[in-house]
PDB file of C-alpha atoms in Angstrom:
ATOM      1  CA  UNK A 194     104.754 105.281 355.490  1.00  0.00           C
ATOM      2  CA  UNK A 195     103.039 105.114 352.023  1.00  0.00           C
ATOM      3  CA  UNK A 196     104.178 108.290 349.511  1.00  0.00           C
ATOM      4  CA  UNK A 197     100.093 109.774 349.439  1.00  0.00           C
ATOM      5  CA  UNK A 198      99.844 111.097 345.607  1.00  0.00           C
ATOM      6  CA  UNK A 199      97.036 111.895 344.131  1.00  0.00           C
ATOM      7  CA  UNK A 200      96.933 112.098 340.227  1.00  0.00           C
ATOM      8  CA  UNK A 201      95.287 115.102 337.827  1.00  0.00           C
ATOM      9  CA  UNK A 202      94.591 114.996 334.136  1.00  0.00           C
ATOM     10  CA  UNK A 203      91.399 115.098 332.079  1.00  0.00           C
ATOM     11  CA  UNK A 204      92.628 112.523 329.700  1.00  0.00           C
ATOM     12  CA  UNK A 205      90.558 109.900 331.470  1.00  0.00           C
ATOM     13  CA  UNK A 206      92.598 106.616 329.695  1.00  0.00           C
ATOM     14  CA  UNK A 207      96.082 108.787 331.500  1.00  0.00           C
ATOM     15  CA  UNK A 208      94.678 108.742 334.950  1.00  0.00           C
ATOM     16  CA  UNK A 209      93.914 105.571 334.823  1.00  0.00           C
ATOM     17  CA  UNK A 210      97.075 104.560 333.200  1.00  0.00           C
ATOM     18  CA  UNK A 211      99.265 106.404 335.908  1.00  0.00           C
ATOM     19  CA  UNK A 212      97.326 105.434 338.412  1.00  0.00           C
ATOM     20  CA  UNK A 213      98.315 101.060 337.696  1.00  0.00           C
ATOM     21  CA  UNK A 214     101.898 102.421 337.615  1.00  0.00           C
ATOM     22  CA  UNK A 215     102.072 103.645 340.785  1.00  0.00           C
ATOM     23  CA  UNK A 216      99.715 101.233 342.471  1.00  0.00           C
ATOM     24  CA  UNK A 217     102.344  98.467 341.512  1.00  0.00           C
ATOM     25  CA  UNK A 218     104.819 100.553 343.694  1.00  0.00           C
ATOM     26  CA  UNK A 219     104.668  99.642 347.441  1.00  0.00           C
ATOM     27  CA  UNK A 220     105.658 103.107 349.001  1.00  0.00           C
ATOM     28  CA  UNK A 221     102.526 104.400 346.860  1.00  0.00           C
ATOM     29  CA  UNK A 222      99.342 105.420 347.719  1.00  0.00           C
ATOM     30  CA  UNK A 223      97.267 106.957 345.041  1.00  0.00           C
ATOM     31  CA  UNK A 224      94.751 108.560 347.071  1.00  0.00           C
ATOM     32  CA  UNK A 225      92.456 109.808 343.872  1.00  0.00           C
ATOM     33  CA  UNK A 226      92.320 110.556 340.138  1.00  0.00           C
ATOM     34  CA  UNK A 227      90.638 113.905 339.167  1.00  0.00           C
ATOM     35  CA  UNK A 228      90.485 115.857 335.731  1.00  0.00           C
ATOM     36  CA  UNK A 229      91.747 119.474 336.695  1.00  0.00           C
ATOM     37  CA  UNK A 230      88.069 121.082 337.264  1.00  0.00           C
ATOM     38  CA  UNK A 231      88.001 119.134 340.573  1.00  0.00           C
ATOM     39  CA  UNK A 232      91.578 118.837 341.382  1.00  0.00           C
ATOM     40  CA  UNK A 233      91.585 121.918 343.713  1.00  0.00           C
ATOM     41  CA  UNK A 234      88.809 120.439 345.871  1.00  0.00           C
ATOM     42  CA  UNK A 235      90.418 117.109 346.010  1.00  0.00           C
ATOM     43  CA  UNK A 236      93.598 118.545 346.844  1.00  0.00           C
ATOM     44  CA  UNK A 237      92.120 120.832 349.589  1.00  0.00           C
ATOM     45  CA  UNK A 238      90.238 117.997 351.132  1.00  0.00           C
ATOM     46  CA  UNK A 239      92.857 114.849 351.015  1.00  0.00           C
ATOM     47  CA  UNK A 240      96.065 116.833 351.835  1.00  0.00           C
ATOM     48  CA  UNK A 241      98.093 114.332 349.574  1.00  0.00           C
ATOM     49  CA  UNK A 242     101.994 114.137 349.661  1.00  0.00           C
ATOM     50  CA  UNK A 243     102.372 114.899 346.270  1.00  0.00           C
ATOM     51  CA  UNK A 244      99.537 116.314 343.357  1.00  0.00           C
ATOM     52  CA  UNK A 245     100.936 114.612 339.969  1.00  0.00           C
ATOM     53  CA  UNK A 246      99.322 116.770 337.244  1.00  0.00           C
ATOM     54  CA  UNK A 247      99.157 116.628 333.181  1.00  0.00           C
ATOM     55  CA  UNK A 248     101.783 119.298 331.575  1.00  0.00           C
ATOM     56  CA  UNK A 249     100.364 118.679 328.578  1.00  0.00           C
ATOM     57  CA  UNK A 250      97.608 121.413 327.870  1.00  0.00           C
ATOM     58  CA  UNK A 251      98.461 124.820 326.714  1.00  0.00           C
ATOM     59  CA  UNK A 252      96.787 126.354 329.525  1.00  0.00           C
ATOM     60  CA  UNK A 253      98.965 124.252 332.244  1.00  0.00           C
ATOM     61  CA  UNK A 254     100.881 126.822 333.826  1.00  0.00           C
ATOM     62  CA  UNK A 255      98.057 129.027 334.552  1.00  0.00           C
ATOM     63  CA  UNK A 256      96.362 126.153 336.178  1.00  0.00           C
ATOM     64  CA  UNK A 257      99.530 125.009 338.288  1.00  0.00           C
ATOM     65  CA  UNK A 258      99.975 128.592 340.042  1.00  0.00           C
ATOM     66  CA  UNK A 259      96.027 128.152 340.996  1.00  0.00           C
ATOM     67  CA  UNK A 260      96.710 124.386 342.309  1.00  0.00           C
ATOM     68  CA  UNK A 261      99.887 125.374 344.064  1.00  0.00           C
ATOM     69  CA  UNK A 262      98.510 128.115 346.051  1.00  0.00           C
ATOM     70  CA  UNK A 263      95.416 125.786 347.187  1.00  0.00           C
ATOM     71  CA  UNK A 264      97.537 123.103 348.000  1.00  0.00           C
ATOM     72  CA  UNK A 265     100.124 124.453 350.647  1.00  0.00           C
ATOM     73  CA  UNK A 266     101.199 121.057 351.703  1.00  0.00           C
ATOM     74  CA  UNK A 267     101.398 119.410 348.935  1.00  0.00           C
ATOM     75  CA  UNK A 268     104.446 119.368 346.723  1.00  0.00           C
ATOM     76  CA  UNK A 269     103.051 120.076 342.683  1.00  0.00           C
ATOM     77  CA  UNK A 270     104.765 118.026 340.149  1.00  0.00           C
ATOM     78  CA  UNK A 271     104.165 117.965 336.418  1.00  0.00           C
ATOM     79  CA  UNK A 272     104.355 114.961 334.214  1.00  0.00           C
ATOM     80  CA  UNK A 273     104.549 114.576 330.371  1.00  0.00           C
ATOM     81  CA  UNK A 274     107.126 117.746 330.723  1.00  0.00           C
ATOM     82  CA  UNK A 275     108.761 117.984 327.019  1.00  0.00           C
ATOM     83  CA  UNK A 276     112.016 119.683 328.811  1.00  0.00           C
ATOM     84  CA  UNK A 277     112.694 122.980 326.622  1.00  0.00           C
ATOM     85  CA  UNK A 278     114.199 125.995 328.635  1.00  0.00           C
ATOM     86  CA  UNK A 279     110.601 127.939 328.170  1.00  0.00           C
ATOM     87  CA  UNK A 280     108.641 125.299 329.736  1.00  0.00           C
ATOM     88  CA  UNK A 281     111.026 124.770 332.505  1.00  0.00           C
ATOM     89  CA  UNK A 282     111.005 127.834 333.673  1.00  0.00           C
ATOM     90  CA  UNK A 283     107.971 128.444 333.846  1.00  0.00           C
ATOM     91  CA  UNK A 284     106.670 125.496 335.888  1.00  0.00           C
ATOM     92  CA  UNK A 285     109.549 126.696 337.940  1.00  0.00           C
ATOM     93  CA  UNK A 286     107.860 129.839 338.649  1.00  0.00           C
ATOM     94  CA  UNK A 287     104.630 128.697 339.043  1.00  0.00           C
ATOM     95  CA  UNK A 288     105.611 126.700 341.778  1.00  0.00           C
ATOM     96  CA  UNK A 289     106.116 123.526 340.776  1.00  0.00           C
ATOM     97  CA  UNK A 290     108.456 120.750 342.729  1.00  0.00           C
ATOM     98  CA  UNK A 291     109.624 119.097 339.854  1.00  0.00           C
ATOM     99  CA  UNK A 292     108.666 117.480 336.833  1.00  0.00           C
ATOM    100  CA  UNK A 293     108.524 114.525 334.762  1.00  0.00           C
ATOM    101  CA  UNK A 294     109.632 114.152 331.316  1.00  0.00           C
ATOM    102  CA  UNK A 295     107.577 112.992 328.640  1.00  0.00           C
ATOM    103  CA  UNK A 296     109.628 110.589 327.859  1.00  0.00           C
ATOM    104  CA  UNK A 297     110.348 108.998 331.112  1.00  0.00           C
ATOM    105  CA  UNK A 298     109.752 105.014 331.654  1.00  0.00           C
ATOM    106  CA  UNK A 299     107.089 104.093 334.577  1.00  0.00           C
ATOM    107  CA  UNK A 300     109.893 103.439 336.711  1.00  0.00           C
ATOM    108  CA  UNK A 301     111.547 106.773 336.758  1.00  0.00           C
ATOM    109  CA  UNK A 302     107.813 108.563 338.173  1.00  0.00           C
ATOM    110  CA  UNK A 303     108.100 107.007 341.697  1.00  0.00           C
ATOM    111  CA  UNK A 304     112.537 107.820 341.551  1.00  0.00           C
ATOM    112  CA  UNK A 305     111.366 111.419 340.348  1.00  0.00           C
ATOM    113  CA  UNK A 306     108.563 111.576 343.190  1.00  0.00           C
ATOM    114  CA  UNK A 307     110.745 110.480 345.904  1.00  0.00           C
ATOM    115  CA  UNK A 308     113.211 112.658 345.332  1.00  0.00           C
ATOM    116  CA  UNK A 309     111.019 115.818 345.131  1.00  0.00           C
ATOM    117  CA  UNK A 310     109.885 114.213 348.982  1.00  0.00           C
ATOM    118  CA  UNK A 311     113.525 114.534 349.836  1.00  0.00           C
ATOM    119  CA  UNK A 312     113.420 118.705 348.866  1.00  0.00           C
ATOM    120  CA  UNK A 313     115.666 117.002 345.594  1.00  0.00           C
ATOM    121  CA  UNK A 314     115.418 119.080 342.008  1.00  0.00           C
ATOM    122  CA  UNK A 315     115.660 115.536 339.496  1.00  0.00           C
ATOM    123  CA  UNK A 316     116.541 117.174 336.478  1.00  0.00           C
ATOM    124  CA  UNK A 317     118.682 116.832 333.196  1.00  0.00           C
ATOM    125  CA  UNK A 318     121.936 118.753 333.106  1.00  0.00           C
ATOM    126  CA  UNK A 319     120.501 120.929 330.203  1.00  0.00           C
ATOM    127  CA  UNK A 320     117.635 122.147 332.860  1.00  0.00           C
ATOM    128  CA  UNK A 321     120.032 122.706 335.581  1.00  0.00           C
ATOM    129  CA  UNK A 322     122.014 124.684 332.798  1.00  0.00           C
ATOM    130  CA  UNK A 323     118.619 126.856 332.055  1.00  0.00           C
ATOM    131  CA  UNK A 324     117.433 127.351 335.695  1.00  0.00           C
ATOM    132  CA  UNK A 325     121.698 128.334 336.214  1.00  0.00           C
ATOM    133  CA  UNK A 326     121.238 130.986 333.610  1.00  0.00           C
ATOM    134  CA  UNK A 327     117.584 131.926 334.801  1.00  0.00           C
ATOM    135  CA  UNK A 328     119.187 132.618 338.539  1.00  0.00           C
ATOM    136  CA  UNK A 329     122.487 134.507 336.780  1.00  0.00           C
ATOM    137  CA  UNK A 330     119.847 137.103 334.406  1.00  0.00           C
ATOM    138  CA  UNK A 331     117.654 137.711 337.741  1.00  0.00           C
ATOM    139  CA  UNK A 332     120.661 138.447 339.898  1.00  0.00           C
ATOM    140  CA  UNK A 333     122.114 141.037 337.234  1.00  0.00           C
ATOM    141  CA  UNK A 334     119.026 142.869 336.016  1.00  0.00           C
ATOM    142  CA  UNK A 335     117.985 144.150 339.405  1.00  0.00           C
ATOM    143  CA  UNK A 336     114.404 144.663 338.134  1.00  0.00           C
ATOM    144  CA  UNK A 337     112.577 141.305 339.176  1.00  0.00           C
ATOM    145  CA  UNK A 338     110.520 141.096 342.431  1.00  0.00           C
ATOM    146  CA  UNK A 339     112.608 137.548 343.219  1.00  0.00           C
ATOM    147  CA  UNK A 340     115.381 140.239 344.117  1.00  0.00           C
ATOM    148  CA  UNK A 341     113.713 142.027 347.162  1.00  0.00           C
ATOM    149  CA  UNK A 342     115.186 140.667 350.164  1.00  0.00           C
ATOM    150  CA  UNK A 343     112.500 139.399 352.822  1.00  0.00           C
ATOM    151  CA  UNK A 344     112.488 140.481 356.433  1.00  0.00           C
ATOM    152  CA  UNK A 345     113.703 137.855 359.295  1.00  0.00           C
ATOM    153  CA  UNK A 346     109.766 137.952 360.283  1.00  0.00           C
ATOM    154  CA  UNK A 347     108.458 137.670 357.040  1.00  0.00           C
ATOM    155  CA  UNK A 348     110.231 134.469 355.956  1.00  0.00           C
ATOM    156  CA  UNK A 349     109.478 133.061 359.921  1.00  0.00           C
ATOM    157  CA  UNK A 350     105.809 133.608 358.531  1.00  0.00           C
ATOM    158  CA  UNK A 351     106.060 132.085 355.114  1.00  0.00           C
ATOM    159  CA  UNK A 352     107.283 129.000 356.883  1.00  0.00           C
ATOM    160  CA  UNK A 353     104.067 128.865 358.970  1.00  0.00           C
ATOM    161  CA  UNK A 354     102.432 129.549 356.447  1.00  0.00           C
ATOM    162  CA  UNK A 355     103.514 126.592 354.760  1.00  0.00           C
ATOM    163  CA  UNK A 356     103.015 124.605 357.440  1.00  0.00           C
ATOM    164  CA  UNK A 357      98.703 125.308 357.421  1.00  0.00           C
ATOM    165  CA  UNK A 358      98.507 127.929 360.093  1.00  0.00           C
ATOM    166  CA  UNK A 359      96.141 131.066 359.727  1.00  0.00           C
ATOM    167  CA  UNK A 360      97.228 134.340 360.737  1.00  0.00           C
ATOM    168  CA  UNK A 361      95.873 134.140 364.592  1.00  0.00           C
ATOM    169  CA  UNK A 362      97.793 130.982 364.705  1.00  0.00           C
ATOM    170  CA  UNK A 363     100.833 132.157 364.124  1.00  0.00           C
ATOM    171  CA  UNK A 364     100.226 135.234 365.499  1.00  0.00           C
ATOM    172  CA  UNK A 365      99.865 132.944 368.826  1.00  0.00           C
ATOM    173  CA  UNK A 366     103.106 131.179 368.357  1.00  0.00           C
ATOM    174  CA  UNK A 367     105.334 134.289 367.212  1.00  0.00           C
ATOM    175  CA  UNK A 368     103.157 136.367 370.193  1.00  0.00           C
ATOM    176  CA  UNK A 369     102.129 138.687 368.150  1.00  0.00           C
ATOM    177  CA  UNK A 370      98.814 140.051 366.833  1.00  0.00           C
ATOM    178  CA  UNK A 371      97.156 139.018 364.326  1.00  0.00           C
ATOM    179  CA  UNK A 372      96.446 142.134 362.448  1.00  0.00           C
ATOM    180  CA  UNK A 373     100.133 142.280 363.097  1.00  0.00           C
ATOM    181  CA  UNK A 374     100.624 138.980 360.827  1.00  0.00           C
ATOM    182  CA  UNK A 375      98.408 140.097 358.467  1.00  0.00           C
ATOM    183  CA  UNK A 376     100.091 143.402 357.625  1.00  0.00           C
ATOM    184  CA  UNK A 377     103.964 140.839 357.111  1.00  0.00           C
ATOM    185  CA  UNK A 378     102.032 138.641 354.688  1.00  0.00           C
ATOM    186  CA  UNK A 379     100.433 141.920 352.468  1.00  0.00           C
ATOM    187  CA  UNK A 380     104.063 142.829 352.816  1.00  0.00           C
ATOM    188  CA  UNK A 381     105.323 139.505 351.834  1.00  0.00           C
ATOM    189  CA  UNK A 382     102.650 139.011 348.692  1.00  0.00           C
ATOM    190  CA  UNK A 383     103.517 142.819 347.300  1.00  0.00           C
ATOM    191  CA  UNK A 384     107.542 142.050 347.654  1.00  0.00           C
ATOM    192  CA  UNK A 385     107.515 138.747 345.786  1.00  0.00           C
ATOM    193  CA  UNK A 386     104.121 140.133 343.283  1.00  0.00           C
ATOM    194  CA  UNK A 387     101.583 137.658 343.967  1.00  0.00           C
ATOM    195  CA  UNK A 388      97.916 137.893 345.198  1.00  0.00           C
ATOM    196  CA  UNK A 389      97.480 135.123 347.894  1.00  0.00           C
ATOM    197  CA  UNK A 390      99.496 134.082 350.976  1.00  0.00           C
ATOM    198  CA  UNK A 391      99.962 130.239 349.142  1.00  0.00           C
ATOM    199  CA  UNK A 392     101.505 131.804 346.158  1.00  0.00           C
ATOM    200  CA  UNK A 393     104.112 134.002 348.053  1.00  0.00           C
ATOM    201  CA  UNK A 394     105.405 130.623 349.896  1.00  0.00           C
ATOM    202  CA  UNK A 395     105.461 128.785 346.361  1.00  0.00           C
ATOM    203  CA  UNK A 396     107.370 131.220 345.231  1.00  0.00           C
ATOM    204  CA  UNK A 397     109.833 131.033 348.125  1.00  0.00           C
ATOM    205  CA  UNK A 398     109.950 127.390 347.303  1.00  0.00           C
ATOM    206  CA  UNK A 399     110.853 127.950 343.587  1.00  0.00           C
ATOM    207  CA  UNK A 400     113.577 130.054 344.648  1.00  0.00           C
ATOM    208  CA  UNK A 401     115.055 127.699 346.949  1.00  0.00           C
ATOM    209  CA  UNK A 402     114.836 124.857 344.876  1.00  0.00           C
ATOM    210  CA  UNK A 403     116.225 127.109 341.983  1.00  0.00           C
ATOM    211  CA  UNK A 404     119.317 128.050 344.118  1.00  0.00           C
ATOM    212  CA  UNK A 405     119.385 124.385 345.680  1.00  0.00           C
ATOM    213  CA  UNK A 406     120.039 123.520 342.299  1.00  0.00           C
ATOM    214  CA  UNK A 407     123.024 124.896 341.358  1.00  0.00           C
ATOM    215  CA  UNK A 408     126.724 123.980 341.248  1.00  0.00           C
ATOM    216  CA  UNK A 409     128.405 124.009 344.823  1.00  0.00           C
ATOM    217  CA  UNK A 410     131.060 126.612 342.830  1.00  0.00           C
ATOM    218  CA  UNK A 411     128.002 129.054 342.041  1.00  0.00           C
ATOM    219  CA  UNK A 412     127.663 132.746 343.141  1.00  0.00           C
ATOM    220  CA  UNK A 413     124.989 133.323 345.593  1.00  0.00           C
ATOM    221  CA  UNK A 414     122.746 135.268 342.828  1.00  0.00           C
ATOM    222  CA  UNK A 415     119.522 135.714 344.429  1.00  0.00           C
ATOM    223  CA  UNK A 416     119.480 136.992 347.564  1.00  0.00           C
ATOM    224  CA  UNK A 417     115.587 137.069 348.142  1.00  0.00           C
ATOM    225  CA  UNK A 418     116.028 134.281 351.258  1.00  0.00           C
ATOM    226  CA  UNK A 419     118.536 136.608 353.126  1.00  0.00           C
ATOM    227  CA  UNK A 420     116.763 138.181 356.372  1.00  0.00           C
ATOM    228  CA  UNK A 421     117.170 141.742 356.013  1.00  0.00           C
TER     229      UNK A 421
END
């Protein structure tokens, strides 16, 4: 089965440009090129794989926590990433999969988006430092919402969430009501400080690909996935 992707930049000469790449590579299917103004609809209507966006703008981050939370199947990855600690983390905690660097050959896009398919964080040792230290400062300071541990239920929801279920949906498969479902994900979205039900399950991601990422030898620093 063809990796579905479907590209995002409003450099026009970029999309097309990524788009050659890819189509060169059999276990690709670039499903569409969009600038970012459309790239929620698309998303929202053609479910892709993967959503391969421009890092590049200023404004990037802001726009990645919007496309991750309409895109709850899709796994977000940034390209044209220029790999210092600030912008790391951030994309981290906007939600993001993984990342590209800007200074990555054509063949290294498909190795970074396969390995994001196979929940893998492809990153230099100086990020995996940086997200290390990120996870280490959280753990300590005791401040951050990523430290509130999540109920049993709540993180049974999140993953329903993520799979494209509304609340009576999964308020049919756990057997309970909906209003019931409802009141876990308020609960869920005020424990890890977001607004919508897609951003509390990127967030859950982040975390786990955060902790994922760390030496075998590392303390368990971020106990937000522990059922309470």
């Amino acid at each position: 089965m063809k990796l579905r992707v479907l590209v995002v930049s409003n450099v026009r000469v970029v999309r097309e440009g990524l788009n050659s790449v890819l189509a060169r590579r059999g276990a690709v299917e670039v499903v569409s090129t969009v600038d970012m103004l459309h790239a929620r609809d698309q998303s929202t209507e053609l479910h892709p794989d993967v959503v391969l966006f421009d890092a590049a703008r200023q404004d990037s981050v802001e726009f990645v926590k919007d496309l991750v939370a309409s895109a709850p199947h899709s796994k977000v990855v940034a390209f044209g990433v220029k790999e210092t600690d600030e912008e790391i983390l951030a994309l981290a905690a906007a939600g993001t999969a993984g990342y590209v660097r800007e200074s990555a050959e054509s063949s290294d896009v498909v190795r970074v988006l396969e390995q994001v398919m196979c929940d893998e964080l492809p990153c230099s040792p100086r990020a995996a430092a940086s997200l290390y230290r990120r996870v280490a400062v959280l753990s300590q300071g005791g401040n951050d919402p990523c430290t509130t541990p999540l109920s049993r239920r709540e993180l049974q929801i999140a993953q329903l969430i993520d799979c494209g279920l509304t609340n009576k949906q999964i308020g049919r498969e756990l057997g309970i009501e909906a209003a019931t479902v409802k009141n876990h994900v308020h609960n869920l979205c005020e424990k890890l400080k977001v607004h919508r039900r897609g951003e509390a399950v990127a967030r859950i991601r982040a975390i786990s690909r955060a902790r994922a990422a760390l030496p075998a030898s590392a303390p368990d620093a971020n106990p937000t996935l522990e059922a309470s």
